[in-house]
mmCIF file of C-alpha atoms and ligand atoms in Angstrom:
data_model
loop_
_atom_site.group_PDB
_atom_site.id
_atom_site.type_symbol
_atom_site.label_atom_id
_atom_site.label_comp_id
_atom_site.label_asym_id
_atom_site.label_seq_id
_atom_site.Cartn_x
_atom_site.Cartn_y
_atom_site.Cartn_z
ATOM 1 C CA MET A 9 -89.847 -35.484 84.959
ATOM 2 C CA LEU A 10 -91.861 -38.748 83.294
ATOM 3 C CA ILE A 11 -91.846 -38.506 79.641
ATOM 4 C CA ASP A 12 -93.852 -40.444 77.385
ATOM 5 C CA TYR A 13 -91.380 -40.668 74.141
ATOM 6 C CA HIS A 14 -93.510 -43.818 72.457
ATOM 7 C CA MET A 15 -96.647 -43.493 70.710
ATOM 8 C CA HIS A 16 -98.763 -43.976 67.514
ATOM 9 C CA THR A 17 -101.703 -42.669 65.550
ATOM 10 C CA ARG A 18 -104.062 -43.606 63.041
ATOM 11 C CA LEU A 19 -101.613 -42.478 60.010
ATOM 12 C CA THR A 20 -100.838 -46.399 61.487
ATOM 13 C CA ASP A 21 -101.678 -49.260 63.726
ATOM 14 C CA GLY A 22 -102.624 -46.733 66.396
ATOM 15 C CA VAL A 23 -105.941 -44.930 66.989
ATOM 16 C CA GLY A 24 -106.638 -41.686 67.388
ATOM 17 C CA GLU A 25 -104.769 -38.382 67.387
ATOM 18 C CA PRO A 26 -101.802 -36.679 69.145
ATOM 19 C CA VAL A 27 -104.292 -34.144 70.800
ATOM 20 C CA ASP A 28 -105.969 -37.282 72.151
ATOM 21 C CA TYR A 29 -102.393 -38.792 73.834
ATOM 22 C CA ALA A 30 -101.779 -34.998 74.623
ATOM 23 C CA ARG A 31 -105.565 -35.241 76.454
ATOM 24 C CA VAL A 32 -104.307 -38.450 78.435
ATOM 25 C CA ALA A 33 -100.888 -37.206 79.328
ATOM 26 C CA LEU A 34 -102.209 -34.323 80.842
ATOM 27 C CA ALA A 35 -104.452 -36.146 83.235
ATOM 28 C CA ARG A 36 -101.788 -38.536 84.343
ATOM 29 C CA GLY A 37 -99.638 -35.935 84.905
ATOM 30 C CA LEU A 38 -96.511 -36.598 82.479
ATOM 31 C CA HIS A 39 -94.346 -33.162 81.752
ATOM 32 C CA GLU A 40 -93.514 -34.106 78.394
ATOM 33 C CA ILE A 41 -94.246 -36.632 75.826
ATOM 34 C CA GLY A 42 -93.373 -37.424 71.904
ATOM 35 C CA CYS A 43 -95.488 -38.625 69.179
ATOM 36 C CA SER A 44 -92.981 -41.233 67.318
ATOM 37 C CA ASP A 45 -95.777 -43.367 64.736
ATOM 38 C CA HIS A 46 -94.249 -45.837 62.385
ATOM 39 C CA ALA A 47 -92.157 -43.834 59.610
ATOM 40 C CA PRO A 48 -92.908 -45.199 55.932
ATOM 41 C CA LEU A 49 -89.935 -48.037 55.123
ATOM 42 C CA ARG A 50 -88.048 -46.598 52.506
ATOM 43 C CA ASP A 51 -89.627 -49.247 49.624
ATOM 44 C CA ARG A 52 -92.848 -50.579 50.704
ATOM 45 C CA GLU A 53 -96.116 -49.476 52.032
ATOM 46 C CA THR A 54 -97.409 -52.122 55.263
ATOM 47 C CA ASN A 55 -100.413 -51.031 56.658
ATOM 48 C CA TRP A 56 -98.802 -50.255 60.240
ATOM 49 C CA THR A 57 -96.363 -47.986 58.514
ATOM 50 C CA GLN A 58 -97.077 -44.213 57.372
ATOM 51 C CA LYS A 59 -97.022 -43.704 53.638
ATOM 52 C CA LYS A 60 -94.733 -40.831 52.445
ATOM 53 C CA SER A 61 -97.558 -38.773 51.476
ATOM 54 C CA ASP A 62 -98.615 -39.395 55.634
ATOM 55 C CA LEU A 63 -95.553 -37.586 56.534
ATOM 56 C CA PRO A 64 -96.711 -33.640 56.293
ATOM 57 C CA VAL A 65 -100.564 -34.828 57.826
ATOM 58 C CA TYR A 66 -98.359 -36.230 60.733
ATOM 59 C CA VAL A 67 -96.026 -33.480 61.474
ATOM 60 C CA GLU A 68 -99.385 -30.894 61.197
ATOM 61 C CA MET A 69 -101.765 -33.244 63.503
ATOM 62 C CA VAL A 70 -98.187 -33.308 66.171
ATOM 63 C CA ARG A 71 -98.198 -29.395 65.563
ATOM 64 C CA ARG A 72 -102.339 -29.302 66.174
ATOM 65 C CA ALA A 73 -101.568 -30.869 69.800
ATOM 66 C CA GLN A 74 -98.912 -28.440 70.501
ATOM 67 C CA ARG A 75 -100.830 -25.536 69.615
ATOM 68 C CA GLU A 76 -104.000 -27.175 71.562
ATOM 69 C CA PHE A 77 -101.923 -28.251 74.394
ATOM 70 C CA PRO A 78 -99.805 -24.872 75.194
ATOM 71 C CA GLN A 79 -98.810 -26.563 79.051
ATOM 72 C CA LEU A 80 -97.466 -29.844 78.283
ATOM 73 C CA SER A 81 -94.517 -29.912 76.188
ATOM 74 C CA ILE A 82 -94.976 -31.951 73.361
ATOM 75 C CA LYS A 83 -91.944 -33.486 70.810
ATOM 76 C CA LEU A 84 -92.139 -34.181 67.134
ATOM 77 C CA GLY A 85 -90.363 -37.635 66.869
ATOM 78 C CA LEU A 86 -90.882 -40.664 64.974
ATOM 79 C CA GLU A 87 -90.240 -44.870 65.455
ATOM 80 C CA VAL A 88 -87.799 -45.534 62.642
ATOM 81 C CA ASP A 89 -86.926 -49.161 60.947
ATOM 82 C CA PHE A 90 -83.776 -50.438 61.252
ATOM 83 C CA ILE A 91 -83.107 -52.205 57.849
ATOM 84 C CA PRO A 92 -79.029 -52.878 57.118
ATOM 85 C CA GLY A 93 -78.875 -50.955 53.496
ATOM 86 C CA HIS A 94 -81.514 -48.162 54.248
ATOM 87 C CA GLU A 95 -79.636 -46.136 55.923
ATOM 88 C CA ASP A 96 -79.346 -43.851 53.241
ATOM 89 C CA TRP A 97 -82.901 -43.543 53.517
ATOM 90 C CA VAL A 98 -83.471 -42.741 57.496
ATOM 91 C CA ARG A 99 -80.867 -40.005 56.967
ATOM 92 C CA GLU A 100 -83.047 -38.309 53.872
ATOM 93 C CA LEU A 101 -86.253 -38.760 56.905
ATOM 94 C CA ALA A 102 -83.892 -36.992 59.150
ATOM 95 C CA ALA A 103 -83.210 -33.961 57.053
ATOM 96 C CA MET A 104 -86.944 -33.390 55.826
ATOM 97 C CA TYR A 105 -88.613 -31.476 59.108
ATOM 98 C CA PRO A 106 -86.989 -30.574 62.703
ATOM 99 C CA TRP A 107 -86.982 -33.907 64.408
ATOM 100 C CA ASP A 108 -86.720 -34.348 67.982
ATOM 101 C CA TYR A 109 -85.626 -37.623 68.489
ATOM 102 C CA PHE A 110 -85.715 -41.202 66.361
ATOM 103 C CA LEU A 111 -86.457 -43.976 68.191
ATOM 104 C CA GLY A 112 -84.618 -46.841 65.991
ATOM 105 C CA SER A 113 -86.448 -50.260 65.740
ATOM 106 C CA VAL A 114 -84.959 -54.105 64.920
ATOM 107 C CA HIS A 115 -88.704 -55.486 63.956
ATOM 108 C CA PHE A 116 -87.109 -57.653 61.150
ATOM 109 C CA ILE A 117 -84.490 -59.828 60.316
ATOM 110 C CA GLY A 118 -84.709 -60.078 56.756
ATOM 111 C CA ASP A 119 -88.191 -60.523 55.836
ATOM 112 C CA TRP A 120 -88.938 -62.199 58.788
ATOM 113 C CA ALA A 121 -91.001 -60.223 61.610
ATOM 114 C CA VAL A 122 -89.588 -60.005 64.873
ATOM 115 C CA ASP A 123 -92.585 -59.186 66.453
ATOM 116 C CA LEU A 124 -95.976 -59.934 64.027
ATOM 117 C CA SER A 125 -97.430 -63.052 66.032
ATOM 118 C CA ALA A 126 -96.176 -66.099 68.161
ATOM 119 C CA LYS A 127 -97.246 -68.517 64.629
ATOM 120 C CA ASN A 128 -94.027 -66.510 62.581
ATOM 121 C CA TRP A 129 -91.843 -68.082 65.352
ATOM 122 C CA GLU A 130 -92.900 -71.190 64.059
ATOM 123 C CA GLY A 131 -90.190 -73.853 62.946
ATOM 124 C CA TYR A 132 -87.880 -71.505 63.965
ATOM 125 C CA ASP A 133 -85.240 -72.154 66.634
ATOM 126 C CA VAL A 134 -85.220 -69.481 68.932
ATOM 127 C CA ASP A 135 -81.839 -68.691 70.271
ATOM 128 C CA GLU A 136 -80.739 -68.404 66.378
ATOM 129 C CA ARG A 137 -83.219 -65.784 66.114
ATOM 130 C CA TRP A 138 -82.153 -63.560 69.336
ATOM 131 C CA ARG A 139 -78.626 -63.867 67.739
ATOM 132 C CA ALA A 140 -79.241 -62.239 65.013
ATOM 133 C CA TYR A 141 -81.679 -59.739 66.376
ATOM 134 C CA PHE A 142 -78.419 -58.719 68.612
ATOM 135 C CA ASP A 143 -76.769 -58.524 65.644
ATOM 136 C CA LEU A 144 -79.375 -56.142 63.961
ATOM 137 C CA TRP A 145 -80.073 -54.266 66.978
ATOM 138 C CA GLU A 146 -75.348 -53.735 67.537
ATOM 139 C CA GLN A 147 -75.860 -52.669 64.332
ATOM 140 C CA ALA A 148 -78.578 -49.973 64.693
ATOM 141 C CA ALA A 149 -76.306 -48.736 67.375
ATOM 142 C CA ARG A 150 -73.208 -48.268 65.387
ATOM 143 C CA SER A 151 -75.260 -46.926 62.092
ATOM 144 C CA ARG A 152 -76.094 -43.841 64.858
ATOM 145 C CA LEU A 153 -78.897 -43.273 63.207
ATOM 146 C CA PHE A 154 -80.834 -42.931 66.004
ATOM 147 C CA ASP A 155 -81.373 -41.000 69.883
ATOM 148 C CA SER A 156 -82.849 -44.228 71.501
ATOM 149 C CA LEU A 157 -83.162 -48.164 70.830
ATOM 150 C CA ALA A 158 -86.923 -48.864 70.676
ATOM 151 C CA HIS A 159 -88.178 -52.411 73.214
ATOM 152 C CA PRO A 160 -84.449 -53.686 73.377
ATOM 153 C CA ASP A 161 -85.629 -57.002 74.092
ATOM 154 C CA LEU A 162 -88.005 -57.297 72.021
ATOM 155 C CA PRO A 163 -87.852 -61.330 70.458
ATOM 156 C CA LYS A 164 -89.589 -62.105 74.246
ATOM 157 C CA LYS A 165 -92.835 -60.520 73.457
ATOM 158 C CA PHE A 166 -94.571 -63.730 72.507
ATOM 159 C CA GLY A 167 -92.370 -65.687 75.420
ATOM 160 C CA HIS A 168 -89.769 -67.274 73.694
ATOM 161 C CA ARG A 169 -87.015 -66.770 75.667
ATOM 162 C CA PRO A 170 -83.299 -68.497 74.673
ATOM 163 C CA GLN A 171 -82.266 -71.873 75.940
ATOM 164 C CA GLN A 172 -78.808 -70.298 76.748
ATOM 165 C CA ARG A 173 -77.969 -67.599 79.062
ATOM 166 C CA PHE A 174 -77.758 -64.679 76.708
ATOM 167 C CA SER A 175 -75.295 -62.323 79.514
ATOM 168 C CA ASP A 176 -72.640 -62.098 76.858
ATOM 169 C CA ILE A 177 -74.853 -61.476 73.934
ATOM 170 C CA PHE A 178 -76.320 -58.457 76.221
ATOM 171 C CA CYS A 179 -72.861 -57.107 77.338
ATOM 172 C CA HIS A 180 -71.510 -57.077 73.619
ATOM 173 C CA ALA A 181 -74.558 -55.163 72.544
ATOM 174 C CA LEU A 182 -74.321 -52.943 75.396
ATOM 175 C CA ASP A 183 -70.664 -52.301 74.978
ATOM 176 C CA VAL A 184 -71.623 -50.969 71.319
ATOM 177 C CA VAL A 185 -73.958 -49.205 72.509
ATOM 178 C CA ALA A 186 -72.374 -46.988 74.893
ATOM 179 C CA ARG A 187 -69.211 -46.860 72.707
ATOM 180 C CA CYS A 188 -71.713 -45.226 70.311
ATOM 181 C CA ASP A 189 -73.389 -43.123 72.734
ATOM 182 C CA VAL A 190 -76.980 -43.972 72.322
ATOM 183 C CA ALA A 191 -80.178 -44.387 74.716
ATOM 184 C CA ILE A 192 -82.012 -47.087 75.177
ATOM 185 C CA GLU A 193 -85.501 -47.489 76.123
ATOM 186 C CA VAL A 194 -87.774 -48.836 79.142
ATOM 187 C CA SER A 195 -90.744 -49.706 77.303
ATOM 188 C CA THR A 196 -94.383 -50.872 79.485
ATOM 189 C CA ALA A 197 -95.191 -52.103 76.367
ATOM 190 C CA GLY A 198 -93.970 -56.067 77.101
ATOM 191 C CA LEU A 199 -95.998 -55.476 80.199
ATOM 192 C CA ARG A 200 -99.359 -55.396 78.456
ATOM 193 C CA ARG A 201 -98.158 -58.521 76.101
ATOM 194 C CA PRO A 202 -97.763 -62.489 76.679
ATOM 195 C CA CYS A 203 -94.356 -62.759 78.461
ATOM 196 C CA ARG A 204 -95.926 -59.573 80.690
ATOM 197 C CA GLU A 205 -92.577 -58.275 81.647
ATOM 198 C CA MET A 206 -90.876 -54.757 80.754
ATOM 199 C CA TYR A 207 -88.749 -54.216 77.896
ATOM 200 C CA PRO A 208 -86.202 -54.647 78.805
ATOM 201 C CA SER A 209 -85.845 -57.010 81.319
ATOM 202 C CA GLU A 210 -84.148 -55.899 84.874
ATOM 203 C CA GLU A 211 -80.735 -57.994 84.348
ATOM 204 C CA PHE A 212 -81.068 -56.049 81.332
ATOM 205 C CA LEU A 213 -81.075 -52.991 82.373
ATOM 206 C CA ARG A 214 -78.520 -53.598 85.240
ATOM 207 C CA LEU A 215 -76.125 -54.210 82.495
ATOM 208 C CA ALA A 216 -77.010 -50.979 80.479
ATOM 209 C CA TYR A 217 -77.075 -48.967 83.801
ATOM 210 C CA GLN A 218 -73.113 -50.293 85.084
ATOM 211 C CA ARG A 219 -72.447 -49.071 81.469
ATOM 212 C CA ASN A 220 -73.446 -45.619 81.883
ATOM 213 C CA ILE A 221 -76.304 -46.187 79.021
ATOM 214 C CA PRO A 222 -79.031 -43.363 79.127
ATOM 215 C CA VAL A 223 -82.471 -44.126 78.788
ATOM 216 C CA THR A 224 -85.987 -43.045 77.267
ATOM 217 C CA LEU A 225 -89.180 -44.257 79.080
ATOM 218 C CA GLY A 226 -92.227 -45.229 76.718
ATOM 219 C CA SER A 227 -95.218 -46.858 76.485
ATOM 220 C CA ASP A 228 -95.406 -47.760 72.913
ATOM 221 C CA ALA A 229 -98.833 -46.513 72.690
ATOM 222 C CA HIS A 230 -101.897 -47.549 70.206
ATOM 223 C CA LEU A 231 -104.589 -45.875 71.879
ATOM 224 C CA PRO A 232 -104.511 -42.555 73.845
ATOM 225 C CA GLU A 233 -105.284 -44.142 77.409
ATOM 226 C CA GLU A 234 -102.459 -46.708 76.944
ATOM 227 C CA THR A 235 -100.269 -42.709 77.116
ATOM 228 C CA GLY A 236 -98.157 -43.123 80.641
ATOM 229 C CA GLN A 237 -99.336 -46.731 81.513
ATOM 230 C CA ASP A 238 -97.735 -48.329 84.013
ATOM 231 C CA PHE A 239 -94.693 -45.542 84.371
ATOM 232 C CA ASP A 240 -94.831 -45.971 88.111
ATOM 233 C CA ARG A 241 -93.400 -49.443 87.738
ATOM 234 C CA ALA A 242 -90.821 -48.396 84.773
ATOM 235 C CA VAL A 243 -89.882 -45.537 87.562
ATOM 236 C CA GLU A 244 -89.437 -48.676 90.367
ATOM 237 C CA LEU A 245 -87.872 -50.602 87.882
ATOM 238 C CA LEU A 246 -85.001 -48.059 86.652
ATOM 239 C CA ARG A 247 -84.713 -46.964 90.301
ATOM 240 C CA ALA A 248 -83.757 -50.587 91.747
ATOM 241 C CA CYS A 249 -81.558 -50.692 88.733
ATOM 242 C CA GLY A 250 -79.812 -47.058 89.933
ATOM 243 C CA TYR A 251 -80.884 -45.158 87.731
ATOM 244 C CA ARG A 252 -82.115 -41.388 88.829
ATOM 245 C CA GLU A 253 -82.303 -39.360 85.400
ATOM 246 C CA ILE A 254 -83.625 -40.130 81.840
ATOM 247 C CA CYS A 255 -83.584 -38.599 78.907
ATOM 248 C CA LEU A 256 -85.452 -35.605 77.354
ATOM 249 C CA PHE A 257 -84.811 -34.275 73.673
ATOM 250 C CA THR A 258 -85.184 -31.136 71.656
ATOM 251 C CA ARG A 259 -83.663 -31.605 67.970
ATOM 252 C CA ARG A 260 -82.010 -34.227 68.309
ATOM 253 C CA GLN A 261 -80.044 -32.848 71.378
ATOM 254 C CA ARG A 262 -79.955 -34.717 74.227
ATOM 255 C CA GLN A 263 -80.600 -33.677 78.485
ATOM 256 C CA LEU A 264 -80.165 -35.425 81.216
ATOM 257 C CA VAL A 265 -83.392 -34.688 83.523
ATOM 258 C CA PRO A 266 -84.415 -36.839 87.077
ATOM 259 C CA LEU A 267 -86.302 -39.466 86.991
ATOM 260 C CA GLY A 268 -90.429 -38.948 88.272
HETATM 261 ZN ZN1 ZN B 3 -91.702 -51.228 67.615
HETATM 262 ZN ZN1 ZN B 4 -93.940 -48.840 68.277
#
């Protein structure tokens, strides 16, 4: 099966509504999609997250797509920021609607945004930022608030690569992920960014496979036409790493289904 679990709508930094993404998904032969717009943050509004008052609008948009495209399975998800100290807010969100899955994302190290702009990295020690990111990523796994961790090696987005080999840090983080029984996302979005590489890298994905860590697939589409983009390459990479199955979530229950 081909399942795209990562896409955004006009309520945040995306364009269009779930119906527009569903139309593309059907044309591309996907079996299932999940909408995963940015959840509201606990204590502030941004131009790329939902407002708290948007949540019912969002859920109704997904329901509308489900009604209009009964031939496509459309899941109700959210991309939720992991911010230490805001765990209760994530639990509160989880109780509001019958979500199918939560993608957990680390977009912030403190107030500093990981993936906002290349300029934002100026003056920072790249290795230190990668270490700080993976420390939070591990905490996100340990929180057990999420079903899959999105774009695992996001700090490479603008091409900032650590000087030092990070295999030890990847292994440490993935040991935690395996122990906490969380999935990780394979995202084709990296191919459209300056790093020109899937999130995560092949090295990272091989280490994940060795630990039996299940994966979700996502395009992180912000435009309907990005739905399912480059999934042939994602399938190829997953197969090369040993994967034969991907995750499907229903009401936050995981099921493994054949890949491709
Ligand atoms: Zn994200
Ligand atoms: Zn996203």
